Amino acid sequence: MNCKKQFPFRVGTTSYIIPDEIIPNIEYLKDKVDDVELVLFESDEISNLPSERDIAKLFAIGERHDLTYSIHLPLDVYLCSSDSAIRERSVEKCRKVVELTEALQPSAYVMHAEAGQGMNVNDFSEEEKVAFADSFRVSLEGLFSAVSVQSSEFCVETLNYPLQLLDKVISSFELSITLDIGHLELYGYSVQEHLVRYLPRARVMHMHGIKNGKDHNGLQHMRAETLSLVMQALHDNRDQARVFTMEIFSEDDFNASCAELMKYST
């Protein structure tokens, strides 16, 4: 399936559609989509961070095929932790990825604002929620003092808590938003309200369906009314630089998602 250059935004998907490493996935996707989200991670046991040679290959493919890259910063960073040492390690992980990928001229950097593995901000006291936002502010100050990328290229993703908790921080740093529609549906938040509130600042959309209570399934598993609502909003608020990432992880879901999406092509 081919979704490239079909919409008034850049259609993308993840760098893990076929069961292979990043470069073969890019080769597979280069003529099918406009953007690929590079899902990057690094730990003591395993890392998929591209080498400088890989970065050069990715840049060359992008130049030849009008393909951009959005960068999903590592998931195991906790920029809102109450522990300063954890925040500092998290900022350093982000800095390393930003500096490694800056040569790709990314369409966006997607970031999670989290306090720790398995921690649910909805369970926090009001005082802890204030501290959560302040910890995020401190982490951002550290990150932006260490990188040269504009803050507007960083997109805070909607997760399992109300993003309004971070509105003041997001505004003060002039950050952008990743509207993860799958997360909104999964956690019971109003898609309509989030589109009204955040679409003007949404540099990235994350689109995926829910199946058997699990997200990150193909668009064929999205509620039809939700997908229609989002597509109407994107056609009404055209932005050719906005990235519409089908955040899925298999070839079957990719093909089915493209087929679903093409029902809305003009």
PDB file of C-alpha atoms in Angstrom:
ATOM      1  CA  MET A   1       0.000   0.000   0.000  1.00  0.00           C
ATOM      2  CA  ASN A   2       1.142   3.547  -0.736  1.00  0.00           C
ATOM      3  CA  CYS A   3       0.030   6.573   1.314  1.00  0.00           C
ATOM      4  CA  LYS A   4       2.778   8.905   0.113  1.00  0.00           C
ATOM      5  CA  LYS A   5       1.802  12.405  -1.072  1.00  0.00           C
ATOM      6  CA  GLN A   6      -1.896  11.661  -0.744  1.00  0.00           C
ATOM      7  CA  PHE A   7      -2.902  14.057   2.049  1.00  0.00           C
ATOM      8  CA  PRO A   8      -2.468  17.646   3.270  1.00  0.00           C
ATOM      9  CA  PHE A   9      -0.061  16.358   5.951  1.00  0.00           C
ATOM     10  CA  ARG A  10       2.858  13.929   6.035  1.00  0.00           C
ATOM     11  CA  VAL A  11       1.697  10.348   6.511  1.00  0.00           C
ATOM     12  CA  GLY A  12       4.133   8.243   8.488  1.00  0.00           C
ATOM     13  CA  THR A  13       4.619   5.064  10.436  1.00  0.00           C
ATOM     14  CA  THR A  14       7.255   3.503  12.672  1.00  0.00           C
ATOM     15  CA  SER A  15      10.691   2.122  11.868  1.00  0.00           C
ATOM     16  CA  TYR A  16       9.518  -1.380  12.874  1.00  0.00           C
ATOM     17  CA  ILE A  17       7.049  -2.527  10.215  1.00  0.00           C
ATOM     18  CA  ILE A  18       9.008  -5.474   8.863  1.00  0.00           C
ATOM     19  CA  PRO A  19      10.925  -7.760  11.268  1.00  0.00           C
ATOM     20  CA  ASP A  20      14.344  -6.255  10.614  1.00  0.00           C
ATOM     21  CA  GLU A  21      16.601  -3.396  11.680  1.00  0.00           C
ATOM     22  CA  ILE A  22      16.042   0.295  10.975  1.00  0.00           C
ATOM     23  CA  ILE A  23      17.757   0.660   7.581  1.00  0.00           C
ATOM     24  CA  PRO A  24      15.876  -2.252   5.914  1.00  0.00           C
ATOM     25  CA  ASN A  25      12.628  -0.815   7.283  1.00  0.00           C
ATOM     26  CA  ILE A  26      13.437   2.570   5.776  1.00  0.00           C
ATOM     27  CA  GLU A  27      14.196   0.923   2.433  1.00  0.00           C
ATOM     28  CA  TYR A  28      10.835  -0.833   2.619  1.00  0.00           C
ATOM     29  CA  LEU A  29       8.914   2.326   3.547  1.00  0.00           C
ATOM     30  CA  LYS A  30      10.703   5.034   1.550  1.00  0.00           C
ATOM     31  CA  ASP A  31       8.194   5.080  -1.321  1.00  0.00           C
ATOM     32  CA  LYS A  32       5.132   4.253   0.798  1.00  0.00           C
ATOM     33  CA  VAL A  33       5.065   7.084   3.363  1.00  0.00           C
ATOM     34  CA  ASP A  34       6.246  10.668   3.824  1.00  0.00           C
ATOM     35  CA  ASP A  35       7.777  10.252   7.293  1.00  0.00           C
ATOM     36  CA  VAL A  36       9.162   7.464   9.471  1.00  0.00           C
ATOM     37  CA  GLU A  37       9.206   7.647  13.250  1.00  0.00           C
ATOM     38  CA  LEU A  38      12.561   6.309  14.405  1.00  0.00           C
ATOM     39  CA  VAL A  39      11.818   4.466  17.640  1.00  0.00           C
ATOM     40  CA  LEU A  40      15.150   4.565  19.487  1.00  0.00           C
ATOM     41  CA  PHE A  41      16.311   2.955  22.701  1.00  0.00           C
ATOM     42  CA  GLU A  42      19.503   2.231  24.571  1.00  0.00           C
ATOM     43  CA  SER A  43      20.164   0.212  27.689  1.00  0.00           C
ATOM     44  CA  ASP A  44      23.037  -1.731  29.217  1.00  0.00           C
ATOM     45  CA  GLU A  45      21.816  -4.870  27.436  1.00  0.00           C
ATOM     46  CA  ILE A  46      20.642  -3.639  24.030  1.00  0.00           C
ATOM     47  CA  SER A  47      20.710  -0.571  21.812  1.00  0.00           C
ATOM     48  CA  ASN A  48      19.359   0.306  18.385  1.00  0.00           C
ATOM     49  CA  LEU A  49      20.973   3.742  18.131  1.00  0.00           C
ATOM     50  CA  PRO A  50      22.175   4.255  14.548  1.00  0.00           C
ATOM     51  CA  SER A  51      25.861   4.685  13.883  1.00  0.00           C
ATOM     52  CA  GLU A  52      27.137   7.853  12.186  1.00  0.00           C
ATOM     53  CA  ARG A  53      27.376   5.806   8.994  1.00  0.00           C
ATOM     54  CA  ASP A  54      23.722   4.757   9.382  1.00  0.00           C
ATOM     55  CA  ILE A  55      22.724   8.385   9.922  1.00  0.00           C
ATOM     56  CA  ALA A  56      24.436   9.275   6.648  1.00  0.00           C
ATOM     57  CA  LYS A  57      22.528   6.466   4.885  1.00  0.00           C
ATOM     58  CA  LEU A  58      19.234   7.604   6.384  1.00  0.00           C
ATOM     59  CA  PHE A  59      19.877  11.181   5.307  1.00  0.00           C
ATOM     60  CA  ALA A  60      20.702  10.092   1.751  1.00  0.00           C
ATOM     61  CA  ILE A  61      17.532   7.976   1.484  1.00  0.00           C
ATOM     62  CA  GLY A  62      15.482  10.862   2.815  1.00  0.00           C
ATOM     63  CA  GLU A  63      16.952  13.286   0.295  1.00  0.00           C
ATOM     64  CA  ARG A  64      16.318  10.974  -2.660  1.00  0.00           C
ATOM     65  CA  HIS A  65      12.775  10.000  -1.701  1.00  0.00           C
ATOM     66  CA  ASP A  66      11.374  13.118   0.010  1.00  0.00           C
ATOM     67  CA  LEU A  67      11.247  11.191   3.274  1.00  0.00           C
ATOM     68  CA  THR A  68      11.477  12.870   6.660  1.00  0.00           C
ATOM     69  CA  TYR A  69      12.153  11.358  10.063  1.00  0.00           C
ATOM     70  CA  SER A  70      10.482  12.018  13.378  1.00  0.00           C
ATOM     71  CA  ILE A  71      12.456  10.905  16.413  1.00  0.00           C
ATOM     72  CA  HIS A  72      10.784   9.185  19.348  1.00  0.00           C
ATOM     73  CA  LEU A  73      13.047   9.850  22.308  1.00  0.00           C
ATOM     74  CA  PRO A  74      13.746   6.793  24.501  1.00  0.00           C
ATOM     75  CA  LEU A  75      10.831   5.526  26.573  1.00  0.00           C
ATOM     76  CA  ASP A  76      12.950   4.813  29.652  1.00  0.00           C
ATOM     77  CA  VAL A  77      13.525   8.486  30.441  1.00  0.00           C
ATOM     78  CA  TYR A  78      11.745  10.084  33.369  1.00  0.00           C
ATOM     79  CA  LEU A  79      11.971  13.827  32.918  1.00  0.00           C
ATOM     80  CA  CYS A  80       9.365  14.421  35.648  1.00  0.00           C
ATOM     81  CA  SER A  81      10.984  12.263  38.322  1.00  0.00           C
ATOM     82  CA  SER A  82      11.253  13.651  41.829  1.00  0.00           C
ATOM     83  CA  ASP A  83      14.789  12.198  41.930  1.00  0.00           C
ATOM     84  CA  SER A  84      17.290  14.675  40.488  1.00  0.00           C
ATOM     85  CA  ALA A  85      19.765  11.927  39.582  1.00  0.00           C
ATOM     86  CA  ILE A  86      17.126  10.119  37.517  1.00  0.00           C
ATOM     87  CA  ARG A  87      16.186  13.387  35.799  1.00  0.00           C
ATOM     88  CA  GLU A  88      19.814  14.128  34.966  1.00  0.00           C
ATOM     89  CA  ARG A  89      20.326  10.665  33.474  1.00  0.00           C
ATOM     90  CA  SER A  90      17.124  11.101  31.477  1.00  0.00           C
ATOM     91  CA  VAL A  91      18.205  14.481  30.131  1.00  0.00           C
ATOM     92  CA  GLU A  92      21.561  12.990  29.138  1.00  0.00           C
ATOM     93  CA  LYS A  93      19.867  10.154  27.229  1.00  0.00           C
ATOM     94  CA  CYS A  94      17.726  12.658  25.367  1.00  0.00           C
ATOM     95  CA  ARG A  95      20.695  14.912  24.639  1.00  0.00           C
ATOM     96  CA  LYS A  96      22.630  11.996  23.167  1.00  0.00           C
ATOM     97  CA  VAL A  97      19.778  11.026  20.826  1.00  0.00           C
ATOM     98  CA  VAL A  98      19.143  14.627  19.761  1.00  0.00           C
ATOM     99  CA  GLU A  99      22.790  15.218  18.915  1.00  0.00           C
ATOM    100  CA  LEU A 100      23.039  11.889  17.083  1.00  0.00           C
ATOM    101  CA  THR A 101      19.988  12.537  14.911  1.00  0.00           C
ATOM    102  CA  GLU A 102      20.213  16.307  14.417  1.00  0.00           C
ATOM    103  CA  ALA A 103      21.868  15.820  11.018  1.00  0.00           C
ATOM    104  CA  LEU A 104      18.628  14.194   9.786  1.00  0.00           C
ATOM    105  CA  GLN A 105      16.815  17.520  10.250  1.00  0.00           C
ATOM    106  CA  PRO A 106      13.928  15.707  11.988  1.00  0.00           C
ATOM    107  CA  SER A 107      10.334  16.721  11.478  1.00  0.00           C
ATOM    108  CA  ALA A 108       9.833  16.427  15.255  1.00  0.00           C
ATOM    109  CA  TYR A 109      11.157  14.994  18.495  1.00  0.00           C
ATOM    110  CA  VAL A 110       8.434  13.097  20.374  1.00  0.00           C
ATOM    111  CA  MET A 111       8.860  13.081  24.142  1.00  0.00           C
ATOM    112  CA  HIS A 112       7.101  11.472  27.096  1.00  0.00           C
ATOM    113  CA  ALA A 113       6.703  13.428  30.325  1.00  0.00           C
ATOM    114  CA  GLU A 114       6.725  10.721  32.993  1.00  0.00           C
ATOM    115  CA  ALA A 115       7.701  10.444  36.646  1.00  0.00           C
ATOM    116  CA  GLY A 116       8.850   6.824  36.663  1.00  0.00           C
ATOM    117  CA  GLN A 117       8.149   3.350  35.372  1.00  0.00           C
ATOM    118  CA  GLY A 118       4.594   2.307  36.179  1.00  0.00           C
ATOM    119  CA  MET A 119       3.800   5.542  38.020  1.00  0.00           C
ATOM    120  CA  ASN A 120       0.315   6.915  37.369  1.00  0.00           C
ATOM    121  CA  VAL A 121       0.103  10.689  37.723  1.00  0.00           C
ATOM    122  CA  ASN A 122      -3.653  10.397  38.289  1.00  0.00           C
ATOM    123  CA  ASP A 123      -2.849   8.824  41.672  1.00  0.00           C
ATOM    124  CA  PHE A 124      -0.711  11.796  42.741  1.00  0.00           C
ATOM    125  CA  SER A 125      -1.806  14.332  45.335  1.00  0.00           C
ATOM    126  CA  GLU A 126      -2.293  17.919  44.171  1.00  0.00           C
ATOM    127  CA  GLU A 127       1.081  18.796  45.696  1.00  0.00           C
ATOM    128  CA  GLU A 128       2.750  15.931  43.861  1.00  0.00           C
ATOM    129  CA  LYS A 129       1.165  17.043  40.576  1.00  0.00           C
ATOM    130  CA  VAL A 130       2.639  20.515  41.025  1.00  0.00           C
ATOM    131  CA  ALA A 131       6.046  18.947  41.738  1.00  0.00           C
ATOM    132  CA  PHE A 132       5.631  16.711  38.663  1.00  0.00           C
ATOM    133  CA  ALA A 133       5.242  19.759  36.416  1.00  0.00           C
ATOM    134  CA  ASP A 134       8.112  21.582  38.128  1.00  0.00           C
ATOM    135  CA  SER A 135      10.409  18.584  37.668  1.00  0.00           C
ATOM    136  CA  PHE A 136       9.574  18.615  33.967  1.00  0.00           C
ATOM    137  CA  ARG A 137      10.474  22.318  33.828  1.00  0.00           C
ATOM    138  CA  VAL A 138      13.856  21.661  35.459  1.00  0.00           C
ATOM    139  CA  SER A 139      14.591  18.810  33.021  1.00  0.00           C
ATOM    140  CA  LEU A 140      13.702  20.983  30.035  1.00  0.00           C
ATOM    141  CA  GLU A 141      15.996  23.742  31.268  1.00  0.00           C
ATOM    142  CA  GLY A 142      18.813  21.221  31.397  1.00  0.00           C
ATOM    143  CA  LEU A 143      18.030  19.748  27.991  1.00  0.00           C
ATOM    144  CA  PHE A 144      17.695  23.055  26.149  1.00  0.00           C
ATOM    145  CA  SER A 145      20.920  24.349  27.672  1.00  0.00           C
ATOM    146  CA  ALA A 146      22.678  21.336  26.132  1.00  0.00           C
ATOM    147  CA  VAL A 147      21.179  21.152  22.609  1.00  0.00           C
ATOM    148  CA  SER A 148      20.809  23.673  19.809  1.00  0.00           C
ATOM    149  CA  VAL A 149      17.446  22.425  18.505  1.00  0.00           C
ATOM    150  CA  GLN A 150      14.477  24.788  18.788  1.00  0.00           C
ATOM    151  CA  SER A 151      12.100  23.904  21.625  1.00  0.00           C
ATOM    152  CA  SER A 152       9.119  23.975  19.236  1.00  0.00           C
ATOM    153  CA  GLU A 153      10.489  20.837  17.564  1.00  0.00           C
ATOM    154  CA  PHE A 154       9.861  18.865  20.783  1.00  0.00           C
ATOM    155  CA  CYS A 155       6.345  17.444  21.044  1.00  0.00           C
ATOM    156  CA  VAL A 156       4.946  16.382  24.415  1.00  0.00           C
ATOM    157  CA  GLU A 157       2.776  13.304  23.948  1.00  0.00           C
ATOM    158  CA  THR A 158      -0.659  12.756  25.450  1.00  0.00           C
ATOM    159  CA  LEU A 159      -0.394   9.764  27.800  1.00  0.00           C
ATOM    160  CA  ASN A 160      -2.649   8.441  30.575  1.00  0.00           C
ATOM    161  CA  TYR A 161      -3.084  11.698  32.508  1.00  0.00           C
ATOM    162  CA  PRO A 162      -4.595  15.100  31.608  1.00  0.00           C
ATOM    163  CA  LEU A 163      -2.076  17.051  29.569  1.00  0.00           C
ATOM    164  CA  GLN A 164      -3.442  20.240  31.124  1.00  0.00           C
ATOM    165  CA  LEU A 165      -1.183  19.481  34.109  1.00  0.00           C
ATOM    166  CA  LEU A 166       1.721  20.592  31.918  1.00  0.00           C
ATOM    167  CA  ASP A 167       0.052  23.410  29.994  1.00  0.00           C
ATOM    168  CA  LYS A 168       2.007  26.182  31.741  1.00  0.00           C
ATOM    169  CA  VAL A 169       5.335  24.438  31.195  1.00  0.00           C
ATOM    170  CA  ILE A 170       4.502  23.629  27.581  1.00  0.00           C
ATOM    171  CA  SER A 171       3.555  27.243  26.909  1.00  0.00           C
ATOM    172  CA  SER A 172       6.541  28.745  28.705  1.00  0.00           C
ATOM    173  CA  PHE A 173       8.985  26.663  26.645  1.00  0.00           C
ATOM    174  CA  GLU A 174       6.909  27.010  23.452  1.00  0.00           C
ATOM    175  CA  LEU A 175       6.822  23.238  23.058  1.00  0.00           C
ATOM    176  CA  SER A 176       4.663  21.473  20.502  1.00  0.00           C
ATOM    177  CA  ILE A 177       2.246  18.586  21.084  1.00  0.00           C
ATOM    178  CA  THR A 178       1.958  14.974  19.983  1.00  0.00           C
ATOM    179  CA  LEU A 179      -1.760  14.259  19.985  1.00  0.00           C
ATOM    180  CA  ASP A 180      -1.875  10.509  20.516  1.00  0.00           C
ATOM    181  CA  ILE A 181      -5.437   9.707  19.528  1.00  0.00           C
ATOM    182  CA  GLY A 182      -5.064   6.036  20.444  1.00  0.00           C
ATOM    183  CA  HIS A 183      -4.055   6.989  23.988  1.00  0.00           C
ATOM    184  CA  LEU A 184      -6.960   9.412  24.309  1.00  0.00           C
ATOM    185  CA  GLU A 185      -9.380   6.669  23.304  1.00  0.00           C
ATOM    186  CA  LEU A 186      -7.732   4.037  25.499  1.00  0.00           C
ATOM    187  CA  TYR A 187      -7.791   6.217  28.622  1.00  0.00           C
ATOM    188  CA  GLY A 188     -11.221   7.727  28.058  1.00  0.00           C
ATOM    189  CA  TYR A 189     -10.354  11.340  27.191  1.00  0.00           C
ATOM    190  CA  SER A 190     -12.372  13.400  24.720  1.00  0.00           C
ATOM    191  CA  VAL A 191     -10.782  13.452  21.283  1.00  0.00           C
ATOM    192  CA  GLN A 192     -12.963  16.400  20.263  1.00  0.00           C
ATOM    193  CA  GLU A 193     -11.876  18.499  23.257  1.00  0.00           C
ATOM    194  CA  HIS A 194      -8.211  17.744  22.633  1.00  0.00           C
ATOM    195  CA  LEU A 195      -8.486  18.640  18.953  1.00  0.00           C
ATOM    196  CA  VAL A 196     -10.031  21.989  19.852  1.00  0.00           C
ATOM    197  CA  ARG A 197      -7.495  22.703  22.571  1.00  0.00           C
ATOM    198  CA  TYR A 198      -4.278  21.368  21.059  1.00  0.00           C
ATOM    199  CA  LEU A 199      -4.518  20.864  17.294  1.00  0.00           C
ATOM    200  CA  PRO A 200      -2.965  24.279  16.489  1.00  0.00           C
ATOM    201  CA  ARG A 201       0.156  23.171  18.401  1.00  0.00           C
ATOM    202  CA  ALA A 202       0.064  19.515  17.331  1.00  0.00           C
ATOM    203  CA  ARG A 203       3.128  18.978  15.206  1.00  0.00           C
ATOM    204  CA  VAL A 204       2.547  15.207  15.355  1.00  0.00           C
ATOM    205  CA  MET A 205      -0.517  12.945  15.466  1.00  0.00           C
ATOM    206  CA  HIS A 206      -0.211   9.349  16.696  1.00  0.00           C
ATOM    207  CA  MET A 207      -2.888   7.144  15.213  1.00  0.00           C
ATOM    208  CA  HIS A 208      -3.612   3.551  16.216  1.00  0.00           C
ATOM    209  CA  GLY A 209      -6.559   1.380  17.048  1.00  0.00           C
ATOM    210  CA  ILE A 210      -7.575  -0.556  20.136  1.00  0.00           C
ATOM    211  CA  LYS A 211      -8.183  -4.296  20.009  1.00  0.00           C
ATOM    212  CA  ASN A 212      -9.005  -6.439  23.030  1.00  0.00           C
ATOM    213  CA  GLY A 213      -8.056  -3.567  25.319  1.00  0.00           C
ATOM    214  CA  LYS A 214      -4.629  -3.108  23.715  1.00  0.00           C
ATOM    215  CA  ASP A 215      -3.514  -0.091  21.703  1.00  0.00           C
ATOM    216  CA  HIS A 216      -1.055   0.222  18.806  1.00  0.00           C
ATOM    217  CA  ASN A 217      -3.190  -1.855  16.472  1.00  0.00           C
ATOM    218  CA  GLY A 218      -4.024  -0.852  12.912  1.00  0.00           C
ATOM    219  CA  LEU A 219      -6.387   1.955  11.931  1.00  0.00           C
ATOM    220  CA  GLN A 220      -8.981  -0.654  10.954  1.00  0.00           C
ATOM    221  CA  HIS A 221      -9.487  -1.068  14.721  1.00  0.00           C
ATOM    222  CA  MET A 222     -10.139   2.636  15.348  1.00  0.00           C
ATOM    223  CA  ARG A 223     -13.700   3.723  15.950  1.00  0.00           C
ATOM    224  CA  ALA A 224     -14.962   5.014  12.600  1.00  0.00           C
ATOM    225  CA  GLU A 225     -16.400   8.157  14.170  1.00  0.00           C
ATOM    226  CA  THR A 226     -13.068   8.968  15.807  1.00  0.00           C
ATOM    227  CA  LEU A 227     -11.056   8.521  12.627  1.00  0.00           C
ATOM    228  CA  SER A 228     -13.583  10.587  10.680  1.00  0.00           C
ATOM    229  CA  LEU A 229     -13.458  13.327  13.315  1.00  0.00           C
ATOM    230  CA  VAL A 230      -9.675  13.517  13.155  1.00  0.00           C
ATOM    231  CA  MET A 231      -9.536  13.442   9.366  1.00  0.00           C
ATOM    232  CA  GLN A 232     -12.099  16.233   9.107  1.00  0.00           C
ATOM    233  CA  ALA A 233     -10.115  18.349  11.574  1.00  0.00           C
ATOM    234  CA  LEU A 234      -6.884  17.786   9.644  1.00  0.00           C
ATOM    235  CA  HIS A 235      -8.500  18.678   6.324  1.00  0.00           C
ATOM    236  CA  ASP A 236     -10.020  21.806   7.882  1.00  0.00           C
ATOM    237  CA  ASN A 237      -6.695  22.804   9.465  1.00  0.00           C
ATOM    238  CA  ARG A 238      -4.242  21.948   6.709  1.00  0.00           C
ATOM    239  CA  ASP A 239      -0.570  21.863   7.626  1.00  0.00           C
ATOM    240  CA  GLN A 240       1.742  20.121   5.183  1.00  0.00           C
ATOM    241  CA  ALA A 241       4.456  19.923   7.837  1.00  0.00           C
ATOM    242  CA  ARG A 242       2.264  18.073  10.347  1.00  0.00           C
ATOM    243  CA  VAL A 243       3.126  14.380  10.739  1.00  0.00           C
ATOM    244  CA  PHE A 244       0.362  11.759  10.924  1.00  0.00           C
ATOM    245  CA  THR A 245       2.120   8.706  12.356  1.00  0.00           C
ATOM    246  CA  MET A 246       0.353   5.368  12.176  1.00  0.00           C
ATOM    247  CA  GLU A 247       2.041   4.067  15.322  1.00  0.00           C
ATOM    248  CA  ILE A 248       1.897   0.369  14.532  1.00  0.00           C
ATOM    249  CA  PHE A 249       4.450  -2.405  14.316  1.00  0.00           C
ATOM    250  CA  SER A 250       3.643  -4.969  11.634  1.00  0.00           C
ATOM    251  CA  GLU A 251       3.313  -5.201   7.868  1.00  0.00           C
ATOM    252  CA  ASP A 252      -0.252  -6.508   8.095  1.00  0.00           C
ATOM    253  CA  ASP A 253      -1.317  -3.559  10.251  1.00  0.00           C
ATOM    254  CA  PHE A 254       0.522  -1.172   7.957  1.00  0.00           C
ATOM    255  CA  ASN A 255      -1.259  -2.400   4.835  1.00  0.00           C
ATOM    256  CA  ALA A 256      -4.652  -2.457   6.552  1.00  0.00           C
ATOM    257  CA  SER A 257      -4.064   1.022   7.993  1.00  0.00           C
ATOM    258  CA  CYS A 258      -3.115   2.481   4.629  1.00  0.00           C
ATOM    259  CA  ALA A 259      -6.222   0.948   3.091  1.00  0.00           C
ATOM    260  CA  GLU A 260      -8.349   2.501   5.833  1.00  0.00           C
ATOM    261  CA  LEU A 261      -6.660   5.871   5.493  1.00  0.00           C
ATOM    262  CA  MET A 262      -7.053   5.996   1.732  1.00  0.00           C
ATOM    263  CA  LYS A 263     -10.839   6.076   2.202  1.00  0.00           C
ATOM    264  CA  TYR A 264     -10.269   9.710   3.241  1.00  0.00           C
ATOM    265  CA  SER A 265      -7.999  10.776   0.379  1.00  0.00           C
ATOM    266  CA  THR A 266      -9.115  13.690  -1.785  1.00  0.00           C
TER     267      THR A 266
END
